[in-house]
mmCIF file of C-alpha atoms and ligand atoms in Angstrom:
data_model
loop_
_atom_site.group_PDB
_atom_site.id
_atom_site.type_symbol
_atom_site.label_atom_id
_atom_site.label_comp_id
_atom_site.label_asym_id
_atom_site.label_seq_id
_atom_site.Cartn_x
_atom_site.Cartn_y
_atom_site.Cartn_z
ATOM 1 C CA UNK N 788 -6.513 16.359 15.920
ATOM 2 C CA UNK N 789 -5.647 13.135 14.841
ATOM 3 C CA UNK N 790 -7.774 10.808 12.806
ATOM 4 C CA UNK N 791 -5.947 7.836 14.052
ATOM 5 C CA UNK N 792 -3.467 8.036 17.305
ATOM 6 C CA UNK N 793 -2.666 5.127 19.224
ATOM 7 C CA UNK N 794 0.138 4.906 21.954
ATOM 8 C CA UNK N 795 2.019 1.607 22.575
ATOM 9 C CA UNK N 796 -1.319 -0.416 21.398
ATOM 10 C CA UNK N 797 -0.177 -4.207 21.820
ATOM 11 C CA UNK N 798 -2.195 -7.800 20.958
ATOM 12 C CA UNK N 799 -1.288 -11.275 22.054
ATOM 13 C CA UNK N 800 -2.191 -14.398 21.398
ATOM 14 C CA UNK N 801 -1.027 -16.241 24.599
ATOM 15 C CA UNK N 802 3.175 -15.803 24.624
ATOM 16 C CA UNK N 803 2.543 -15.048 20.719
ATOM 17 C CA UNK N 804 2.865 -11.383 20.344
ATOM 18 C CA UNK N 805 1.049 -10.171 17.136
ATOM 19 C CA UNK N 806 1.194 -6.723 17.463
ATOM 20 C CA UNK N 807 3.958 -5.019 20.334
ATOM 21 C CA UNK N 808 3.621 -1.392 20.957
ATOM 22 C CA UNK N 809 2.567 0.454 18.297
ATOM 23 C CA UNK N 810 1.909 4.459 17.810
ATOM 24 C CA UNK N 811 0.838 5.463 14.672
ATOM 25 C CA UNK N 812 -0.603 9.189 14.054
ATOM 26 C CA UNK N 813 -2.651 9.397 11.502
ATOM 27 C CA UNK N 814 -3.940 13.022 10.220
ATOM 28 C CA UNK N 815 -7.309 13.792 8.813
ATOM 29 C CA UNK N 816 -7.653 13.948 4.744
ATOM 30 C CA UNK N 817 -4.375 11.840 4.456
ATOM 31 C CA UNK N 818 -4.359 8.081 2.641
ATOM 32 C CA UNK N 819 -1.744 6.229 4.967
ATOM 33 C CA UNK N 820 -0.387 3.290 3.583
ATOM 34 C CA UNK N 821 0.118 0.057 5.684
ATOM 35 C CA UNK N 822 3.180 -2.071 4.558
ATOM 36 C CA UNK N 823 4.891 -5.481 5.817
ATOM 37 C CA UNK N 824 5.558 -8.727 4.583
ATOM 38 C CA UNK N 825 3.462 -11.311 5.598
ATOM 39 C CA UNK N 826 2.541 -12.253 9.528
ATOM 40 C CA UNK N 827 3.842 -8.986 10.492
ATOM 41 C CA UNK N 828 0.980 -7.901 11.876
ATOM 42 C CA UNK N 829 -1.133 -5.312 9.436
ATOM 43 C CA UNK N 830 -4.469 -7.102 9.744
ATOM 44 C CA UNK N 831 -4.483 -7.834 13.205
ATOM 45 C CA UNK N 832 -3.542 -3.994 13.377
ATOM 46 C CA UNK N 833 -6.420 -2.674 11.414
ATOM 47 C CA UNK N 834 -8.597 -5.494 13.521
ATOM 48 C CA UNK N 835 -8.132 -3.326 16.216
ATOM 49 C CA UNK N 836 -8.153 -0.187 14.967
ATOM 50 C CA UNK N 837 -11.617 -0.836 13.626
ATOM 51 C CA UNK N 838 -12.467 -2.669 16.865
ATOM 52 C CA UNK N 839 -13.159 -6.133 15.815
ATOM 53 C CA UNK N 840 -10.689 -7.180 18.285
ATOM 54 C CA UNK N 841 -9.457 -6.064 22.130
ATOM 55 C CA UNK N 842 -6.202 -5.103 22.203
ATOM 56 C CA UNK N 843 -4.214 -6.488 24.842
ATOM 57 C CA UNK N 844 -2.519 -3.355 25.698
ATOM 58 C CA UNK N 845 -1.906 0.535 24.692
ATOM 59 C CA UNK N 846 -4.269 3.024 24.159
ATOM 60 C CA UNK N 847 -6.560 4.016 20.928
ATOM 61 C CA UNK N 848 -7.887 7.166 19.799
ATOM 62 C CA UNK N 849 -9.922 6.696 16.314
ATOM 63 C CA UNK N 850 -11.754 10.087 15.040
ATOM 64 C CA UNK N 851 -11.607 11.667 18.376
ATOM 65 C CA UNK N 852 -13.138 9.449 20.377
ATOM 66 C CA UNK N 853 -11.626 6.494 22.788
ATOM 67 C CA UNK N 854 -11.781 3.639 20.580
ATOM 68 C CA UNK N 855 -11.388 0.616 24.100
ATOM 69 C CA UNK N 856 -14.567 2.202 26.002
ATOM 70 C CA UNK N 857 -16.682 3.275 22.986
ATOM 71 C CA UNK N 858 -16.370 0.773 19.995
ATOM 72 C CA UNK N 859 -20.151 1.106 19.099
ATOM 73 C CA UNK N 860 -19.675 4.896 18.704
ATOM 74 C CA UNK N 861 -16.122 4.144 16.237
ATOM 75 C CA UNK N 862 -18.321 1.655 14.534
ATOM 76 C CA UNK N 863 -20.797 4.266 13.653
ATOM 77 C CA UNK N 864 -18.306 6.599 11.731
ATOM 78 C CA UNK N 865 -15.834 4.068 9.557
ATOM 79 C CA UNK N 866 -15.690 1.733 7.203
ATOM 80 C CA UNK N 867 -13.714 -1.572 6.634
ATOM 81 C CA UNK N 868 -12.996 -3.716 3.541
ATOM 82 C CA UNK N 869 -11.057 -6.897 5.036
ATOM 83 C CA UNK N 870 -9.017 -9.134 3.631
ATOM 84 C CA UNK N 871 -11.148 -12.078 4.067
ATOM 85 C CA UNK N 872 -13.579 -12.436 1.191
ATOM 86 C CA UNK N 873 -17.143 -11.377 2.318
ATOM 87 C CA UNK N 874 -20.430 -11.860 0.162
ATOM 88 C CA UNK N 875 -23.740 -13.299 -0.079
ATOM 89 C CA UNK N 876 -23.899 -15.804 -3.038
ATOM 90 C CA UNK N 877 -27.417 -15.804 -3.980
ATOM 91 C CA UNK N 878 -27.320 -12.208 -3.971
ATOM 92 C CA UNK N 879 -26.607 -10.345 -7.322
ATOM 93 C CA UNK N 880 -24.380 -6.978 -7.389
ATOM 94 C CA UNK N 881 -26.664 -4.237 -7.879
ATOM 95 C CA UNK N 882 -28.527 -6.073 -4.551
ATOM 96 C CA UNK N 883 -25.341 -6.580 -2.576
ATOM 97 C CA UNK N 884 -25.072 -2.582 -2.988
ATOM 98 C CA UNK N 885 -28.330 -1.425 -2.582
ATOM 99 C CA UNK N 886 -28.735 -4.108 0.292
ATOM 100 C CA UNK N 887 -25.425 -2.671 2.041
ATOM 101 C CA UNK N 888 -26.822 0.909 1.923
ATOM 102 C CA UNK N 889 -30.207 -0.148 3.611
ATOM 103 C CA UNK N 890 -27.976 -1.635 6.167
ATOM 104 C CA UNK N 891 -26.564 1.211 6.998
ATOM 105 C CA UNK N 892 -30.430 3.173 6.427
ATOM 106 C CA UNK N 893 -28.896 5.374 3.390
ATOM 107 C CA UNK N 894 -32.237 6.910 2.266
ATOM 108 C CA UNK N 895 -33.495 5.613 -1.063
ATOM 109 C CA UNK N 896 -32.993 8.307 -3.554
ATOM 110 C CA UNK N 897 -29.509 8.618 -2.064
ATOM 111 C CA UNK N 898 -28.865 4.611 -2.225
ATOM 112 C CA UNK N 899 -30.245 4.302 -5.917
ATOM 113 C CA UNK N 900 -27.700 7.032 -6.962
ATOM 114 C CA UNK N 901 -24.879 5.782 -5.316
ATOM 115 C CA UNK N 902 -26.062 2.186 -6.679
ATOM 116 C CA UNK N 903 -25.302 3.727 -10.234
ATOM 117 C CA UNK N 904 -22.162 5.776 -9.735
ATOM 118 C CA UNK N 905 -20.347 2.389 -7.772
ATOM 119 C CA UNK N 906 -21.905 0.078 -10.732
ATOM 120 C CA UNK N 907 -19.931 2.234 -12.976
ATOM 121 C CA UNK N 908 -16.926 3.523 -10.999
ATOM 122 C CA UNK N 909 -15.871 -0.157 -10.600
ATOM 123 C CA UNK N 910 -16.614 -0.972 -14.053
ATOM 124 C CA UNK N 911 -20.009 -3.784 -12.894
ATOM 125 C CA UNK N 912 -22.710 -2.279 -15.078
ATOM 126 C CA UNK N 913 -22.141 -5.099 -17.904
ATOM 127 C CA UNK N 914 -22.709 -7.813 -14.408
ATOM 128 C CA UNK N 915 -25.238 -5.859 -12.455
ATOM 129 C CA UNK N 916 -27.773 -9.269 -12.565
ATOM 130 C CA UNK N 917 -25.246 -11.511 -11.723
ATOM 131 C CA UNK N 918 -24.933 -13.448 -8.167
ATOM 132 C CA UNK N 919 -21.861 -13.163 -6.281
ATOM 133 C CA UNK N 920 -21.737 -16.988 -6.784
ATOM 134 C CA UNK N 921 -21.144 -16.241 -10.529
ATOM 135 C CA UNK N 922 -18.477 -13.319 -10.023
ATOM 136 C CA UNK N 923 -14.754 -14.060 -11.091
ATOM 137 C CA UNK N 924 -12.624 -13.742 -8.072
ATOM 138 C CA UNK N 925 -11.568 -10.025 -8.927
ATOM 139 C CA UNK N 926 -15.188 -8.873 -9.643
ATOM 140 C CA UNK N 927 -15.872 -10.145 -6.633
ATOM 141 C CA UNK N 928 -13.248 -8.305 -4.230
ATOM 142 C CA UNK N 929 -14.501 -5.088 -7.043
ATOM 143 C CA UNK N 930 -17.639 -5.915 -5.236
ATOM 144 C CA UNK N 931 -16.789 -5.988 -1.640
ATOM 145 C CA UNK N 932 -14.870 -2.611 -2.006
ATOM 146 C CA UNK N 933 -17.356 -0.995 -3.903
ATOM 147 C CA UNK N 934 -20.199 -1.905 -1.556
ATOM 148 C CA UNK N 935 -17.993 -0.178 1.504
ATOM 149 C CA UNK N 936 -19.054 3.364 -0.628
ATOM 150 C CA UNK N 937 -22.684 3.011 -0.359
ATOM 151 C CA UNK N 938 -22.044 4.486 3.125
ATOM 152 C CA UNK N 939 -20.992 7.778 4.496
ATOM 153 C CA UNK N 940 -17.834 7.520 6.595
ATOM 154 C CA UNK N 941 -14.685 10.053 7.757
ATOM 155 C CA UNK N 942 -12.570 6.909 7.540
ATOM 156 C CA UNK N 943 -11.926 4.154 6.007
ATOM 157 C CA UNK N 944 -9.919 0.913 6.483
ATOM 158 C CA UNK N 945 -8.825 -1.074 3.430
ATOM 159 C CA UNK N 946 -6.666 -4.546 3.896
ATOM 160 C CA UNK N 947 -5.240 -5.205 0.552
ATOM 161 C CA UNK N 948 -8.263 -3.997 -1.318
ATOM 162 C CA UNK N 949 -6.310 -4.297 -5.090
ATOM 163 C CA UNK N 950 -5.379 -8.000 -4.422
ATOM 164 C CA UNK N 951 -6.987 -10.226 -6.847
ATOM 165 C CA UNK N 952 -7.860 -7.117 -9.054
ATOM 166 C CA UNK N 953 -5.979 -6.571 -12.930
ATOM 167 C CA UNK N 954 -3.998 -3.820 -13.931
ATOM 168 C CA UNK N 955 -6.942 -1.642 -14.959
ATOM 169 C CA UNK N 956 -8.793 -2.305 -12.053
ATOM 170 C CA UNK N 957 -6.689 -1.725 -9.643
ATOM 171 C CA UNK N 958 -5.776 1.368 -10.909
ATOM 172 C CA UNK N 959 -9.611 2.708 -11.414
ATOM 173 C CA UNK N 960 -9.887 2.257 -7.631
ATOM 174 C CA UNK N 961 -6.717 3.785 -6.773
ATOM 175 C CA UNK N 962 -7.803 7.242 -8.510
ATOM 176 C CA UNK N 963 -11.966 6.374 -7.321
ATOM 177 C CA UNK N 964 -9.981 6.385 -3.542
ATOM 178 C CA UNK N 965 -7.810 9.244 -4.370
ATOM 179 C CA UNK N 966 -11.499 11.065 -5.470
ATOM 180 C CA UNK N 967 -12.915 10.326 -2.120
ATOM 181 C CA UNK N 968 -9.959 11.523 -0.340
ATOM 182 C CA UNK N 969 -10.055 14.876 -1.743
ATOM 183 C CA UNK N 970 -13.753 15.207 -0.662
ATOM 184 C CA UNK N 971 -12.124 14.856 3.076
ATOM 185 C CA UNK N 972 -12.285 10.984 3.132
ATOM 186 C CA UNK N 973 -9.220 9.265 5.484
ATOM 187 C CA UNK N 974 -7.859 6.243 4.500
ATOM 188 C CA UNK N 975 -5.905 3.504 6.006
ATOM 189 C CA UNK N 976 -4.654 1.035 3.434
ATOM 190 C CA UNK N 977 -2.283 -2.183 2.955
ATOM 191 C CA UNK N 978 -0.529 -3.451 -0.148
ATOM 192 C CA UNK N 979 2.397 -5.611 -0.722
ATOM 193 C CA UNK N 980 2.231 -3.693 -4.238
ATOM 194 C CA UNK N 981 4.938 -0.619 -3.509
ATOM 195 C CA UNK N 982 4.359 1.503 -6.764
ATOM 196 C CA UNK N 983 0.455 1.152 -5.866
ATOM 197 C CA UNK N 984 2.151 2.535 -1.758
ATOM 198 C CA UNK N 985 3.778 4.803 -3.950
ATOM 199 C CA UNK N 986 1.086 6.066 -6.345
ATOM 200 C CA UNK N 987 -1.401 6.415 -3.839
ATOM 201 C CA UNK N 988 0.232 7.145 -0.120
ATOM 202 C CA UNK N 989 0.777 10.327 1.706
ATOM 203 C CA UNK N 990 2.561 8.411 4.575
ATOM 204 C CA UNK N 991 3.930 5.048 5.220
ATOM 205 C CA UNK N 992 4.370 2.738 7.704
ATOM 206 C CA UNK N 993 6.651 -0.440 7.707
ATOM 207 C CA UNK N 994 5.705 -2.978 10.046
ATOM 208 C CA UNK N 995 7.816 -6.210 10.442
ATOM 209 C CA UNK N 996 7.189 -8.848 13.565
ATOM 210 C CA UNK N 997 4.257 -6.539 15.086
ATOM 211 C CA UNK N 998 6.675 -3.533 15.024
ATOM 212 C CA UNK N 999 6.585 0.000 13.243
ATOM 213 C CA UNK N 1000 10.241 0.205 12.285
ATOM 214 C CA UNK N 1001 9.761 3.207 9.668
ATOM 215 C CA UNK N 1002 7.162 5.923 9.272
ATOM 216 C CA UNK N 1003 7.456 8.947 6.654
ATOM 217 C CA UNK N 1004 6.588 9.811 2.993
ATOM 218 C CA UNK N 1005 7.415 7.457 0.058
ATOM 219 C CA UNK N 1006 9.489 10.543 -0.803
ATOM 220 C CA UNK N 1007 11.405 10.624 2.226
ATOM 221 C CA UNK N 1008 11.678 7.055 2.575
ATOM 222 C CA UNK N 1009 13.785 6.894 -0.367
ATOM 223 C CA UNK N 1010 16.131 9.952 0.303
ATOM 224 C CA UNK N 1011 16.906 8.439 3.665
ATOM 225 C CA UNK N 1012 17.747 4.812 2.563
ATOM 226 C CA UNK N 1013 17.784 5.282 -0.942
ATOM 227 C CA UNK N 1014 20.304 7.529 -1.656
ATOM 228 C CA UNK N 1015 22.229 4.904 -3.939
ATOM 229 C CA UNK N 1016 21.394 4.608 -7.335
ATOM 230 C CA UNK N 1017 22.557 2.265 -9.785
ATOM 231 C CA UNK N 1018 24.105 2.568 -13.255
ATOM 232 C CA UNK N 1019 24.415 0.501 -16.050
ATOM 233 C CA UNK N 1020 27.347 0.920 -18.884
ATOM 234 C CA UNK N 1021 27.470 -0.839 -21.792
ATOM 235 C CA UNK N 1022 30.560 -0.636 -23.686
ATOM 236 C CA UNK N 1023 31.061 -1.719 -27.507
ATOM 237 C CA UNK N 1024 33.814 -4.120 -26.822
ATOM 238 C CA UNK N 1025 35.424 -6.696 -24.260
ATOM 239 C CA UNK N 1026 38.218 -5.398 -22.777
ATOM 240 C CA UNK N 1027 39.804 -6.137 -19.910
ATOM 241 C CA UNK N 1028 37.614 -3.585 -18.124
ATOM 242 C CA UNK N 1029 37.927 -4.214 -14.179
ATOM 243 C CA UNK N 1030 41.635 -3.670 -13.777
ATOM 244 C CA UNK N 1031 40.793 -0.305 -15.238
ATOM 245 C CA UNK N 1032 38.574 0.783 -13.227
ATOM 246 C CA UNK N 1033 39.713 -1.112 -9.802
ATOM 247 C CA UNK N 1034 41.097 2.521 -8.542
ATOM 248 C CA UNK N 1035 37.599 3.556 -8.751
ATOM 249 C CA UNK N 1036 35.757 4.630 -4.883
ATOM 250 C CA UNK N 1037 32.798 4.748 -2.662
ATOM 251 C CA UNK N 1038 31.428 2.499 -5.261
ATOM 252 C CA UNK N 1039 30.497 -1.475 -5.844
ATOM 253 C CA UNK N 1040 31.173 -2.252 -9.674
ATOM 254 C CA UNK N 1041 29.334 -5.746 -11.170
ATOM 255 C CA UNK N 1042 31.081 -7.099 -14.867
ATOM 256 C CA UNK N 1043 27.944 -8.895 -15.679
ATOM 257 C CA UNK N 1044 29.624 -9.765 -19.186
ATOM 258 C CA UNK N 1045 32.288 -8.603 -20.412
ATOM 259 C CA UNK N 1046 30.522 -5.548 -22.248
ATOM 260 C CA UNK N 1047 27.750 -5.101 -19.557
ATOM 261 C CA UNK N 1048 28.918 -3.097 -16.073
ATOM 262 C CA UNK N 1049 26.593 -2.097 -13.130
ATOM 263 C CA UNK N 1050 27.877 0.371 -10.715
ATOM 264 C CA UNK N 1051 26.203 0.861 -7.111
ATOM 265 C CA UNK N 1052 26.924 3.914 -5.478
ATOM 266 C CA UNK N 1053 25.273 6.720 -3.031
ATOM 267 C CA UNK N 1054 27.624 9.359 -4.917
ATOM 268 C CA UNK N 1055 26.536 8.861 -8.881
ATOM 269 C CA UNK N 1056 27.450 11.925 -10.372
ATOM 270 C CA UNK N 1057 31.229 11.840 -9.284
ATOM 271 C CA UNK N 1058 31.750 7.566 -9.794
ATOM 272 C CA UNK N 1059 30.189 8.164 -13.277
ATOM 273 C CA UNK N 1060 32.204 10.808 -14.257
ATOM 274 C CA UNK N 1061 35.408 9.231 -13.153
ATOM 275 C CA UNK N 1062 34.357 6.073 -15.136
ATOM 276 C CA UNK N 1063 33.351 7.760 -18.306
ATOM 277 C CA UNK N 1064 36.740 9.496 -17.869
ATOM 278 C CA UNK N 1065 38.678 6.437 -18.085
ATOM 279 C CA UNK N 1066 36.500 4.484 -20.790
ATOM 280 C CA UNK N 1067 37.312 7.748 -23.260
ATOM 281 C CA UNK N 1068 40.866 7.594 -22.395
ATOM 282 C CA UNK N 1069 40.946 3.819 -23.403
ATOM 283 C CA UNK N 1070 39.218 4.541 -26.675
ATOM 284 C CA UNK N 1071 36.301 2.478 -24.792
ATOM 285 C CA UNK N 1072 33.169 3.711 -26.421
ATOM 286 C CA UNK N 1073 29.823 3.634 -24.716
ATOM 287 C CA UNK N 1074 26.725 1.996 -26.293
ATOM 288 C CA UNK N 1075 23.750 2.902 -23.729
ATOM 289 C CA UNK N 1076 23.969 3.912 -20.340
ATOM 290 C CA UNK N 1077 21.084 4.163 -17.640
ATOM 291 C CA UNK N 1078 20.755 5.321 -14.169
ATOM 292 C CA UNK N 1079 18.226 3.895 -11.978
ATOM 293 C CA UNK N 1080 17.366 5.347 -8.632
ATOM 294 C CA UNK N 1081 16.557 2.891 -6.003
ATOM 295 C CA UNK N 1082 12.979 1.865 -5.910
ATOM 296 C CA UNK N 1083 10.652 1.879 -3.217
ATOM 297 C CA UNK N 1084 10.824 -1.685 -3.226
ATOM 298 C CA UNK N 1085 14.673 -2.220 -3.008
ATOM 299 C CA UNK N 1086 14.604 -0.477 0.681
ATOM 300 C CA UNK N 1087 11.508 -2.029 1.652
ATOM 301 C CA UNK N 1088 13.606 -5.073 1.535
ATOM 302 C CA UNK N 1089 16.194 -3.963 2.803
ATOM 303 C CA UNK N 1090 14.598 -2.122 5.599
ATOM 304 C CA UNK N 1091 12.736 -5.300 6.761
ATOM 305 C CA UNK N 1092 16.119 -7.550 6.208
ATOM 306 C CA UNK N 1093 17.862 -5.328 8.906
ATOM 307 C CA UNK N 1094 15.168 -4.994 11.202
ATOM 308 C CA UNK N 1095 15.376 -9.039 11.125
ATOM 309 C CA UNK N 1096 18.991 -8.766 11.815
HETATM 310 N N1 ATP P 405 -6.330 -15.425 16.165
HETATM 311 C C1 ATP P 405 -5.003 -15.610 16.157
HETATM 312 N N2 ATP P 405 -4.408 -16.475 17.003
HETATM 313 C C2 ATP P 405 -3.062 -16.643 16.990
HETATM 314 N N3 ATP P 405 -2.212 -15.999 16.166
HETATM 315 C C3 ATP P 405 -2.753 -15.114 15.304
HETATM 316 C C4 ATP P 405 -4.167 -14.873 15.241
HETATM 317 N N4 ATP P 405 -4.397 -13.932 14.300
HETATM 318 C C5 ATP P 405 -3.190 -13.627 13.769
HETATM 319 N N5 ATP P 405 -2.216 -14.323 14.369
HETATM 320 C C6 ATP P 405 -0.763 -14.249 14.073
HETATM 321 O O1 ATP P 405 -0.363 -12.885 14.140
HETATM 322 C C7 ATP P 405 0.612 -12.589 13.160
HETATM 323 C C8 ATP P 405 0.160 -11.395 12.351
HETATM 324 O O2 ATP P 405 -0.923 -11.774 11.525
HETATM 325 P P1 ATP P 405 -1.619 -10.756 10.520
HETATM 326 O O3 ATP P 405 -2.785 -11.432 9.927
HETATM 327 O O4 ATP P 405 -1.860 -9.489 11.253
HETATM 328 O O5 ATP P 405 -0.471 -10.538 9.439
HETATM 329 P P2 ATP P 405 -0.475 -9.638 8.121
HETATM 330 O O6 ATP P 405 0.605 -8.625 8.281
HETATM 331 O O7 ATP P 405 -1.832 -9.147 7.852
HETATM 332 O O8 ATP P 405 -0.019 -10.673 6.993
HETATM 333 P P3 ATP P 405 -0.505 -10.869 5.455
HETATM 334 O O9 ATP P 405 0.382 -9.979 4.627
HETATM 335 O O10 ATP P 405 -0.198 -12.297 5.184
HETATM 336 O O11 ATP P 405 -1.952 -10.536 5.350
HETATM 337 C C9 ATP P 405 0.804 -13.862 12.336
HETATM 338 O O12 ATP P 405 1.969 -14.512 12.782
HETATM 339 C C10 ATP P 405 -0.432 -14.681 12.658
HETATM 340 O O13 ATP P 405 -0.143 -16.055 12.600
HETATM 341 MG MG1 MG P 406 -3.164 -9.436 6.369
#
């Protein structure tokens, strides 16, 4: 069984369609990771998903139960962190999370423990008395997230939880979710960050103008669009480099400078072998010389720039 499984789900805003036919499968124990530039549709998605909006069309399964006639019973069992801010100003931290746990009638010995552990998983002991009103706006978003864990859940839904947060930060909560998951927790999660997609994903999704237009692991993602990988030569001396290499295939060679050469190319191995060839037969010696697969966030580009085409 599927935590998540929709079929074809759809939402319009009059002729404005924000999300068109979507069918994700999401499996339990998994952190799936939500990607798309912006207006493509990943809020609105999770909107529905969590049922905060109707969809317009399609059908939606959420932890085994029919998410369109029972929304109350979904509600029950997940958690969200949106992207919109959310907090009470006059309230100070250690309140906002022992308030959220009463909310959701965590029993008190429970909801002072968890008060702790959150306080110090998300690095807010030192601003525990502080109101929200106070809060920077990354301690503030650390807030919001960390509040979502005063609850039991078997999923949650997380809309760019990192944005706003520093280096440090963002990576505590990135190993805190990674912690939850391997208690059993499911997570559903957007970023524009890819190494953070990366990092943290087990599967991802690429949406672009309300459409899914590629699902797998980061890992797969990049051996079927990121084959090419690109190296950099630099020789000791200008020379009159290109027309020695212009015989050179099933490559695309760059002469930044005239000691600096970057070579594109799906077949590395052979292209760099062939060059190295002919810079040791010229007497051409090589200073440094790197080769850089192609990063998740080369084919997200270029995934969404042909799907736009
Ligand atoms: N209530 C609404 N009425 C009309 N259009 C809407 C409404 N909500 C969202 N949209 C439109 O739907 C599209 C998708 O919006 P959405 O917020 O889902 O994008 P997103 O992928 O989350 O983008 P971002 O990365 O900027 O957060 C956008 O073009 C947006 O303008
Ligand atoms: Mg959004």
């Amino acid at each position: 069984m599927y935590c998540i499984e929709t079929s074809l789900l759809s939402k319009s805003y009059g002729d404005f369609v924000a999300v068109d036919g979507i069918d994700l499968k999401v499996e339990q124990g998994k952190i799936f990771g939500f990607l798309g530039p912006n207006g493509a549709g990943k809020t609105t998605t999770m909107k529905l998903l969590t049922t905060l909006i109707p969809p317009t069309g399609g059908q939606m399964n959420i932890l085994g139960i029919d998410a369109i006639s029972s929304p109350l019973e979904v509600r029950k069992k997940i958690g969200v962190v949106l992207q919109q801010p959310s907090y009470e100003p006059t309230l100070s931290v250690e309140k906002s999370l022992e308030k959220y746990g009463m909310m959701w009638n965590v029993e008190k010995k429970i909801r002072k423990d968890r008060v702790e552990e959150l306080l110090s998983a998300f690095d807010l002991v030192d601003i525990r008395k502080k109101k929200n009103d106070d809060l920077s706006i990354g301690q503030r978003r650390r807030v919001q997230v960390a509040r979502e864990f005063m609850h039991d859940m078997d999923l949650l839904f997380l809309d760019e939880p990192t944005a706003g947060l520093d280096p440090s930060a963002r990576r505590g909560l990135l190993d805190f979710i990674k912690s939850k998951v391997k208690d059993g927790l499911t997570i559903f999660f957007t970023t524009h960050i890819l190494e953070e997609a990366e990092y943290l994903c087990d599967d991802i999704a690429i949406i672009n103008k309300g459409k899914i237009i590629a699902v797998d692991t980061p890992e797969e993602l990049k051996n079927k669009f990121g084959r090419e990988k690109t190296i950099k030569i630099h020789i000791s001396e200008q020379k009159n480099i290109s027309s020695l290499l212009s015989g050179i295939q099933d490559c695309k060679i760059e002469y930044d400078s005239g000691v600096i050469i970057t070579v594109r190319s799906s077949q590395s191995e052979q292209v760099l072998q062939n060059i190295l060839q002919i810079l040791a037969s010229n007497g051409i010696t090589v200073e440094d010389l790197s080769v850089v697969p192609t990063s998740l966030e080369e084919i997200f580009l270029s995934v969404v720039k042909n799907s736009n085409a």
